[in-house]
Coordinates of C-alpha atoms in Angstrom, one line a residue:
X1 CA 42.8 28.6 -101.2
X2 CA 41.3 32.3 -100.0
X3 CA 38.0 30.5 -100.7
X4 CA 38.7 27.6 -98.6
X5 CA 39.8 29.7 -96.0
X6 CA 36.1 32.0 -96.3
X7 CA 34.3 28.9 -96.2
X8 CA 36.0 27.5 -93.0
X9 CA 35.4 30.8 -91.2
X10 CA 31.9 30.7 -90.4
X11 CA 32.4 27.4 -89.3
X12 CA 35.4 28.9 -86.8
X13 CA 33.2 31.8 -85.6
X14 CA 30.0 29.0 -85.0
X15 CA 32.1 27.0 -83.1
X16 CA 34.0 29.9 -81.2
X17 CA 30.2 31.0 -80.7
X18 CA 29.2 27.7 -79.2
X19 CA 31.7 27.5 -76.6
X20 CA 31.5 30.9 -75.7
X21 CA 27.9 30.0 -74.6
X22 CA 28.8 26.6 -73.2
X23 CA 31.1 28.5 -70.8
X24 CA 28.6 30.9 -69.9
X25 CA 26.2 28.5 -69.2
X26 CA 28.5 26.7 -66.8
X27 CA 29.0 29.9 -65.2
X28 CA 25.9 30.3 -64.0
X29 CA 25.2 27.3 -63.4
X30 CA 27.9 27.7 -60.6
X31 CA 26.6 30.4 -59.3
X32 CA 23.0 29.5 -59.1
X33 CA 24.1 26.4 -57.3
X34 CA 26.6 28.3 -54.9
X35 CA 24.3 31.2 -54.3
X36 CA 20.7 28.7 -53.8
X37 CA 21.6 28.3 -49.8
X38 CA 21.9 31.9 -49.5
X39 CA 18.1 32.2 -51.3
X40 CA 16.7 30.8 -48.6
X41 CA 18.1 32.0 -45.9
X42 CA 15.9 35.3 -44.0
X43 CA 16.7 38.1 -45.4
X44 CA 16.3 41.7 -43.9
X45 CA 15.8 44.7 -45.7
X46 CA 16.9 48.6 -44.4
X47 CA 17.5 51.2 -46.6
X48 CA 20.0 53.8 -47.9
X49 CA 19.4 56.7 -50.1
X50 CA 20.3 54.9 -52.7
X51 CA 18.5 51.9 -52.7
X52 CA 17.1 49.2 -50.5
X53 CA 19.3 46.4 -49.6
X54 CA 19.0 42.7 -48.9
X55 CA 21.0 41.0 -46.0
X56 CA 21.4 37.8 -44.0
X57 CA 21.7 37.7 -40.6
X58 CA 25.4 37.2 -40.2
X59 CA 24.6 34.1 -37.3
X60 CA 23.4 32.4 -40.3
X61 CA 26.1 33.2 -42.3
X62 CA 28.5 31.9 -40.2
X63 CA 26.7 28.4 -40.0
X64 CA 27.4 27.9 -43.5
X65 CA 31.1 27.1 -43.5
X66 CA 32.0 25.8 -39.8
X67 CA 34.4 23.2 -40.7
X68 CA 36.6 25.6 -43.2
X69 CA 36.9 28.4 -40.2
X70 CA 37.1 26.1 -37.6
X71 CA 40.2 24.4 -39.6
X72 CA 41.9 27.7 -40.3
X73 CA 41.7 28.7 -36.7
X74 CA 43.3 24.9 -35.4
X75 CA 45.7 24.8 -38.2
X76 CA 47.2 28.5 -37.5
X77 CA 47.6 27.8 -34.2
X78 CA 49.1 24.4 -34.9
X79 CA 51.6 26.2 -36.9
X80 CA 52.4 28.9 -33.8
X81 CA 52.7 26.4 -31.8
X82 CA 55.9 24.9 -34.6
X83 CA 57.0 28.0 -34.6
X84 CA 57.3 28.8 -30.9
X85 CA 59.2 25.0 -30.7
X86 CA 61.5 25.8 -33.6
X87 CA 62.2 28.6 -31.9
X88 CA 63.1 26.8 -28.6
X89 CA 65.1 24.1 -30.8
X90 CA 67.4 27.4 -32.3
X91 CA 67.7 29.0 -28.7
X92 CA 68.9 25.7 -27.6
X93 CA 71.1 25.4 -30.2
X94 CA 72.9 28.6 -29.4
X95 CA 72.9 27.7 -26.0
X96 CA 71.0 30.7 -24.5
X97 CA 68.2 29.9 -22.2
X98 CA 64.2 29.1 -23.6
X99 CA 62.0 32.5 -22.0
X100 CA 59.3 30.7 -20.0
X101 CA 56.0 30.8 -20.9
X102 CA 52.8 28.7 -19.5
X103 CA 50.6 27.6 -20.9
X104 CA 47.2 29.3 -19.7
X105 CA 44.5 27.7 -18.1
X106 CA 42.1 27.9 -20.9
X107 CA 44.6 26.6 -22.9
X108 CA 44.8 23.2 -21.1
X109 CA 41.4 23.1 -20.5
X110 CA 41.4 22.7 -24.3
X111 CA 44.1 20.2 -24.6
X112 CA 42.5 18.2 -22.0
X113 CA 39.2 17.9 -23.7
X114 CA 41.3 16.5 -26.6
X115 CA 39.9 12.8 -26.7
X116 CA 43.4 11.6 -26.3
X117 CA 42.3 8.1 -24.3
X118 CA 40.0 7.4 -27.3
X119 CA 42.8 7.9 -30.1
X120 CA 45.2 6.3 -28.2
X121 CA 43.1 3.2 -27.6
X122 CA 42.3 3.2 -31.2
X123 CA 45.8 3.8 -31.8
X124 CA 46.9 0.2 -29.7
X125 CA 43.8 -1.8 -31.4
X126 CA 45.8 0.2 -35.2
X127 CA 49.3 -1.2 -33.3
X128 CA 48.3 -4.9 -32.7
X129 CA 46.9 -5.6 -36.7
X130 CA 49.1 -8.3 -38.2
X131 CA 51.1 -7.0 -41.1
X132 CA 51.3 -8.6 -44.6
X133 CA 54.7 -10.3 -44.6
X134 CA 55.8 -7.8 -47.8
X135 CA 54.6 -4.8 -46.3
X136 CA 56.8 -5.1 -42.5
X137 CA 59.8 -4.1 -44.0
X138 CA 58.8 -0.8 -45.6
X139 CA 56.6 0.4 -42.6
X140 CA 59.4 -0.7 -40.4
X141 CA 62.2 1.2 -42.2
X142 CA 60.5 4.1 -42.3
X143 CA 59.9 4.4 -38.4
X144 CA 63.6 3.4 -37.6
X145 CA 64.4 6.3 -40.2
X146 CA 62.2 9.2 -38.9
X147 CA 63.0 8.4 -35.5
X148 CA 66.6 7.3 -35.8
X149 CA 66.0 3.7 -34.6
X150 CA 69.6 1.7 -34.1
X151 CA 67.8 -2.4 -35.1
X152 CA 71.8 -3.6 -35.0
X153 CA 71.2 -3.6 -31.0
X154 CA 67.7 -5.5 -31.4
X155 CA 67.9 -9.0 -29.9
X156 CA 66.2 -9.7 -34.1
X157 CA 67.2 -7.6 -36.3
X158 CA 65.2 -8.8 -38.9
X159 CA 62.7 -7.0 -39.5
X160 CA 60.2 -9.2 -41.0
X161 CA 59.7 -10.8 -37.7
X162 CA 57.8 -8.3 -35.9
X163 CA 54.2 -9.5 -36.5
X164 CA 53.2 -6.1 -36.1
X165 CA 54.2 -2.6 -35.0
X166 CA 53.0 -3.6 -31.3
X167 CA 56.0 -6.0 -31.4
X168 CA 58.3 -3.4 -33.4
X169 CA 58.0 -1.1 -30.3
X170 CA 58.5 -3.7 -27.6
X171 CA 61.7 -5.1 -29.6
X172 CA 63.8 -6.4 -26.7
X173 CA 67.8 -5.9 -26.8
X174 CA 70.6 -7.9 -26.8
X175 CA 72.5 -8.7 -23.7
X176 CA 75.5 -7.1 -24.4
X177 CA 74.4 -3.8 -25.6
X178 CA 73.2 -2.6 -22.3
X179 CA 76.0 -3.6 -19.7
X180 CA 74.8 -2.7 -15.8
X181 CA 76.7 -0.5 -14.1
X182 CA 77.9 -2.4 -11.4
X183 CA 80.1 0.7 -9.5
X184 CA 77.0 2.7 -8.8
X185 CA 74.0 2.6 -6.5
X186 CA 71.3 3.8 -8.9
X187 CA 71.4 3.1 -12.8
X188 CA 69.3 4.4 -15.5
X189 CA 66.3 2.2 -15.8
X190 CA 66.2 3.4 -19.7
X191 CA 67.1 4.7 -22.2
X192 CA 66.5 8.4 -22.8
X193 CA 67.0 11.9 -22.5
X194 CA 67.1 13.4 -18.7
X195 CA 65.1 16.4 -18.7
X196 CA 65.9 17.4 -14.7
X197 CA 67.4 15.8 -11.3
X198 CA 68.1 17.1 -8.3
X199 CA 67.0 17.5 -4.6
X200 CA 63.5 17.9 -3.9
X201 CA 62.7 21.2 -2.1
X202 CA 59.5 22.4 -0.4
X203 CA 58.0 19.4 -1.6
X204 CA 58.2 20.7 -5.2
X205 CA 59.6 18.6 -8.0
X206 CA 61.2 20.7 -11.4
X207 CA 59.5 18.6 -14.5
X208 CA 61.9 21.2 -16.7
X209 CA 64.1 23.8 -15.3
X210 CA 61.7 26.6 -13.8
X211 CA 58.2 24.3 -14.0
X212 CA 57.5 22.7 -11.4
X213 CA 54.8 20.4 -9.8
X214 CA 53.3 19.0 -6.4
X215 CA 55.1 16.0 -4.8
X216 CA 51.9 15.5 -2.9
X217 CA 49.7 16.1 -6.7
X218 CA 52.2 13.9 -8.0
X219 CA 52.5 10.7 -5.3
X220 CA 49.1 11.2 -4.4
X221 CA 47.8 11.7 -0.6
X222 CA 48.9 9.5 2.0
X223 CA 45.6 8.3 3.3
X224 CA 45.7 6.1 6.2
X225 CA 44.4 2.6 4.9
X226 CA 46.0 -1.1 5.6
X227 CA 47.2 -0.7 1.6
X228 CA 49.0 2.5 2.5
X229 CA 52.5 1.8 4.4
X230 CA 52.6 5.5 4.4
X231 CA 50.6 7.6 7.6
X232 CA 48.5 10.6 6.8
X233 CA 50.0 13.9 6.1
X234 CA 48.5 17.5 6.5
X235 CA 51.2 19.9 5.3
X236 CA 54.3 19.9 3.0
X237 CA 56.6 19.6 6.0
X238 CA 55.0 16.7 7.6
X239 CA 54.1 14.7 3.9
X240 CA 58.0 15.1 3.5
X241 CA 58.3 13.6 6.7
X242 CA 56.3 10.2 5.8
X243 CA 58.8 10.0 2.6
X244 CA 61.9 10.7 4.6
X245 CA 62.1 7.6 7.2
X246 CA 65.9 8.5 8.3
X247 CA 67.6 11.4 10.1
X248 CA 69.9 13.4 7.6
X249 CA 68.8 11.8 4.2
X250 CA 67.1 14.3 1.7
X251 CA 64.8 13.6 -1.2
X252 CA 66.0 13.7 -4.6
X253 CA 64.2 13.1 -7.8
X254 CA 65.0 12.3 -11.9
X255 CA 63.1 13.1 -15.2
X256 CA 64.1 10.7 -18.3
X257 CA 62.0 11.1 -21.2
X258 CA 61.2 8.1 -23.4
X259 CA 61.7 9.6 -27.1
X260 CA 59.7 7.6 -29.7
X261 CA 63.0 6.1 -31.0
X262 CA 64.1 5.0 -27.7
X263 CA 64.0 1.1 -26.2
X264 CA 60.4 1.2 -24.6
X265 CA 61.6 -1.4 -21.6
X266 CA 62.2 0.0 -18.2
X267 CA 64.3 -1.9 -15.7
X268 CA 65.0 -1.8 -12.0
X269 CA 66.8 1.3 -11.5
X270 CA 68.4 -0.3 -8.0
X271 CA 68.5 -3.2 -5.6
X272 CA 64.7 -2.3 -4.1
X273 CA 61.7 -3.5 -2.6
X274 CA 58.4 -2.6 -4.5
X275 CA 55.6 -2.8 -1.7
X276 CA 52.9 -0.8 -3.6
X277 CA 51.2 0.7 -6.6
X278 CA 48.9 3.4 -7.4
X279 CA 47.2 3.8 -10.9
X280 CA 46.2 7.3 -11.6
X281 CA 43.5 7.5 -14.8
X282 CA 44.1 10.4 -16.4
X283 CA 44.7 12.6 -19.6
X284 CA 47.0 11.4 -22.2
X285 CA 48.6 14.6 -23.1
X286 CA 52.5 14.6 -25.0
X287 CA 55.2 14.9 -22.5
X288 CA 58.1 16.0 -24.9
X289 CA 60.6 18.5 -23.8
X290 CA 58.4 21.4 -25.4
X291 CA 55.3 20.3 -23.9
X292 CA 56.9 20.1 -20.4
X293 CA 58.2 23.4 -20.2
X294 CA 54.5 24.6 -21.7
X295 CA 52.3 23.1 -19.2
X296 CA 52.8 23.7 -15.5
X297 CA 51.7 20.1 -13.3
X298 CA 51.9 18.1 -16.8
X299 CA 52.7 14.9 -15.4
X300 CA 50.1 15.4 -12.8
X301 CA 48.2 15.9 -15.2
X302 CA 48.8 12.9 -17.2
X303 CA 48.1 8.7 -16.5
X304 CA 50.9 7.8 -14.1
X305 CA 51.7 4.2 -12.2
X306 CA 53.1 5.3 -8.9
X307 CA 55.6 2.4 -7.4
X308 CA 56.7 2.8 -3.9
X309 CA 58.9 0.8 -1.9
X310 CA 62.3 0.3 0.2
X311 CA 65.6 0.3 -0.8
X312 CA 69.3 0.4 1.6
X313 CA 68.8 4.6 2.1
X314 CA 64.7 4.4 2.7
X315 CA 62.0 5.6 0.6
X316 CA 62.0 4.9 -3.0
X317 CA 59.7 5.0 -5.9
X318 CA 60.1 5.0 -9.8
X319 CA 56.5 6.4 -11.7
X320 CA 56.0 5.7 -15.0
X321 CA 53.9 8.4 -17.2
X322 CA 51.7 7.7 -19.7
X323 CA 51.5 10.5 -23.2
X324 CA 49.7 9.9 -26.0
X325 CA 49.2 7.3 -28.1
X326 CA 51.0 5.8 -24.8
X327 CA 48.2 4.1 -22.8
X328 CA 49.2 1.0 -22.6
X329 CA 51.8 1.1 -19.1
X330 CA 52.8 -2.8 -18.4
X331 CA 54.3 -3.6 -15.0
X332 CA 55.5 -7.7 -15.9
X333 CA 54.7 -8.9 -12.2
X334 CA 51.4 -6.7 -11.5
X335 CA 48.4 -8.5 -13.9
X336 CA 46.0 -6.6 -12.3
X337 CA 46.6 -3.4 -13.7
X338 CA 45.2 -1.8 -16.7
X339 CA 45.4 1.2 -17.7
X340 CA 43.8 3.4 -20.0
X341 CA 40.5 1.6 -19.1
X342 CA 37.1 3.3 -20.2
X343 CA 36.6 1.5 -16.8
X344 CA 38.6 4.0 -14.8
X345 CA 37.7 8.0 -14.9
X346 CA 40.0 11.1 -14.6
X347 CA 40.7 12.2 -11.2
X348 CA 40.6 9.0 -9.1
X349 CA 43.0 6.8 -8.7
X350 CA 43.2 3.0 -7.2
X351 CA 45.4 1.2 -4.9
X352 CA 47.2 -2.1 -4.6
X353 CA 49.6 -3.3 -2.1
X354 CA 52.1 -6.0 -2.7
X355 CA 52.5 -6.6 0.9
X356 CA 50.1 -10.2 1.8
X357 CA 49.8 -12.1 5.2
X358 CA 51.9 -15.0 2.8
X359 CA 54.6 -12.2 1.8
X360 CA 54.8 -9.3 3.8
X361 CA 57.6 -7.8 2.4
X362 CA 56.7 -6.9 -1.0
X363 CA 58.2 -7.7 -4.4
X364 CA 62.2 -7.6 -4.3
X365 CA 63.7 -6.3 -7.4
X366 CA 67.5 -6.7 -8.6
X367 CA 69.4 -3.5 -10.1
X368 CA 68.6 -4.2 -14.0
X369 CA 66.0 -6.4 -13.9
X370 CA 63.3 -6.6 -16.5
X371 CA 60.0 -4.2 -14.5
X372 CA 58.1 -2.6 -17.8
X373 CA 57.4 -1.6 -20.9
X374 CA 55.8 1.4 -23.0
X375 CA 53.8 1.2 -25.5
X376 CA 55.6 3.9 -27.5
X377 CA 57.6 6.1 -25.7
X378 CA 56.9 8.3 -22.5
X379 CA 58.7 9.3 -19.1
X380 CA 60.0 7.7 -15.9
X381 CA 60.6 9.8 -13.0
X382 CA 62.6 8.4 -9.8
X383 CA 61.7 10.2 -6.4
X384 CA 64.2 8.7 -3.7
X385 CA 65.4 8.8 -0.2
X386 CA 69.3 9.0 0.0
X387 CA 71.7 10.8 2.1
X388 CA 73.4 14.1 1.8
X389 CA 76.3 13.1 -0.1
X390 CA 74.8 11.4 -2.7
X391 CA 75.7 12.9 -6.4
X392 CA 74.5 12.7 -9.9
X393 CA 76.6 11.6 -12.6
X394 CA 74.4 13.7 -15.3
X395 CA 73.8 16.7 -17.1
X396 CA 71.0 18.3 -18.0
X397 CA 69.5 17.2 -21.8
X398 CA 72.0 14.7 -21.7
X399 CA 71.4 11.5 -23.7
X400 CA 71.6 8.3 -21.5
X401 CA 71.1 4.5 -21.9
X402 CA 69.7 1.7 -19.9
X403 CA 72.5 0.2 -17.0
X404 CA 74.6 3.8 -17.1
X405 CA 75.4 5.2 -13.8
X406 CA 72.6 7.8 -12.7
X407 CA 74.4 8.7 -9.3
X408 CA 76.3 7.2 -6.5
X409 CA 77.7 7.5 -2.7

């Protein structure tokens, strides 16, 4: 057996041998790979008193792994950015108030060169692809899980009917699961969370408590054209004036953010006429709660569909604000608007009355009628003409629903 055991050792120690070299052969093999675009970059030489030494020029050292720094640097401050919300979400929690801090204006410069239009066209062509019939019902489910979707108010419920997600989103309700408040003047036109109301003051609108934007940055100039039913303006004082058509009313405004989760259908918040729309191409940029109290002027900002019209008090006007992956803003009785068009560029914005020689009143709507939809989720914002005694029914970060009472004589 001992001599068995001699003879297999040499065999052992070869084969040990072998591998050892195998693995040292590999091993250089690495590095001579790793280390051949370093070979031929320009080297400089200086010396020390101890010998002379070799080096790159660090420019060209950089360019040889962009991508890994440059996705270090987005994904640590992706991760701030978590970390600052969590932080908000555990503040909010304990019910002590969020410090305010803005977002710089570097930072939105960055944000805004995002190519959020471009993802969230390519994100409505990803929406509208048919589903295979076996795969709806997993894809589904997990949305209405993440999100907290409640299908047992869904006109269908089954889930296997929705073609594809395009559909899932603009799932209509039953009747009875949104009754219309009948005992108020002004209902909410969807579902959602209400981020801020109040009365409008120095013609400044609060998009979260202590941010605040232009009414004029946000309505967009009164120009004096035959679309406009609205006559020039030249300072705060006298813009507020063209808004305000009667002695002793005031202007009051409403936030409601769309969460993902929500019903994407907006309705007639009132008994109104709409007389015009303005389209405002923009950015695309998120309009969560976070994001809000980040950016000053976000919804300014951001694509918006600007209605104006009439009701019983005066001036009213309900503007729907496009986010990302939220381009697609659908007013059912206006087929001439599209937004999110590569047609359309940032910083203009285009007109149409609804005012004709054949109607020249406008569009009437009824309190809870059908007006819009989302694409995914987003933001309505009211701006209205009412007098002094008129009350909100809401708090702040409250959760509401389509057809519940927003406020009231």
């Amino acid at each position: 057996m001992a001599a068995s055991v001699g003879r297999r050792c040499p065999r052992l120690l070869r084969g040990v041998a072998s591998c050892r070299n195998s693995l040292l052969h590999c091993e250089n093999t690495t590095l001579s790979h790793f280390l051949q675009p370093i070979r031929k970059l320009p080297l400089r030489a200086f010396c020390t008193s101890a010998r002379k030494v070799h080096t790159a020029p660090a420019r060209s050292l950089f360019l040889l792994r962009p991508l890994p720094v440059l996705f270090v640097t987005g994904t640590g401050y992706a991760g701030y950015r978590q970390y600052e919300r969590y932080r908000e979400r555990e503040l909010e929690k304990l019910g002590l108030e969020i410090p305010l801090k803005l977002a710089g204006p570097w930072e939105v410069a960055l944000y805004k060169s995002v190519p959020t239009r471009l993802l969230s066209r390519a994100w409505g062509r990803l929406n509208q692809v048919e589903l295979p019939h076996w795969l709806r019902r997993p894809v589904y489910s997990l949305y209405i899980w993440t999100f907290g979707v409640n299908m047992k108010e869904a006109a269908v419920e089954d889930l296997h009917h929705y073609r594809n997600l395009s559909e899932f989103f603009r799932r209509k309700l039953k009747p009875q699961a949104r009754p219309v408040c009948g005992l108020h003047s002004v209902i909410s036109p969807s579902d959602g969370k209400i981020l801020n109301f109040g009365q409008v003051k120095n013609c400044e609108v609060e998009q979260v408590k202590g941010v605040t934007y232009s009414l004029e940055s946000f309505l967009g100039p009164r120009t004096s054209t035959e679309d406009l039913p609205f006559p020039p303006a030249t300072s705060c004082s006298s813009f507020r004036s063209q808004l305000v058509t009667r002695e002793g009313n005031e202007l009051y405004h409403c936030v409601i953010y769309l969460a993902p989760g929500d019903y994407h259908c907006f309705h007639s918040p009132t008994d109104w006429t709409v007389s015009h729309r303005r389209h405002f191409p923009g950015s695309l940029m998120s309009v969560n709660p976070g994001m809000a109290r980040w950016i000053k002027e976000l919804f300014c900002h951001n694509e918006r569909v600007v209605l104006t019209g009439d009701w019983k008090h005066g001036f009213f006007s309900l503007t729907a604000v496009g986010a990302t992956n939220v381009g697609s803003i659908r007013i059912y009785f206006d087929r001439d608007l599209h937004t999110n068009s590569p047609r359309y560029s940032k910083g203009s914005y285009n007109d149409f009355s609804f005012v004709t020689h054949a109607n020249k009143e406008g569009i009437p709507m009824r309190k809870g009628e059908h007006l819009g939809e989302f694409n995914l989720g987003s933001t309505i914002v009211l701006i209205f003409e009412a007098p002094k005694d008129f009350n909100f029914k809401l708090k702040a970060g409250q959760k509401i629903r389509f057809g519940e009472a927003l406020g009231s004589l």
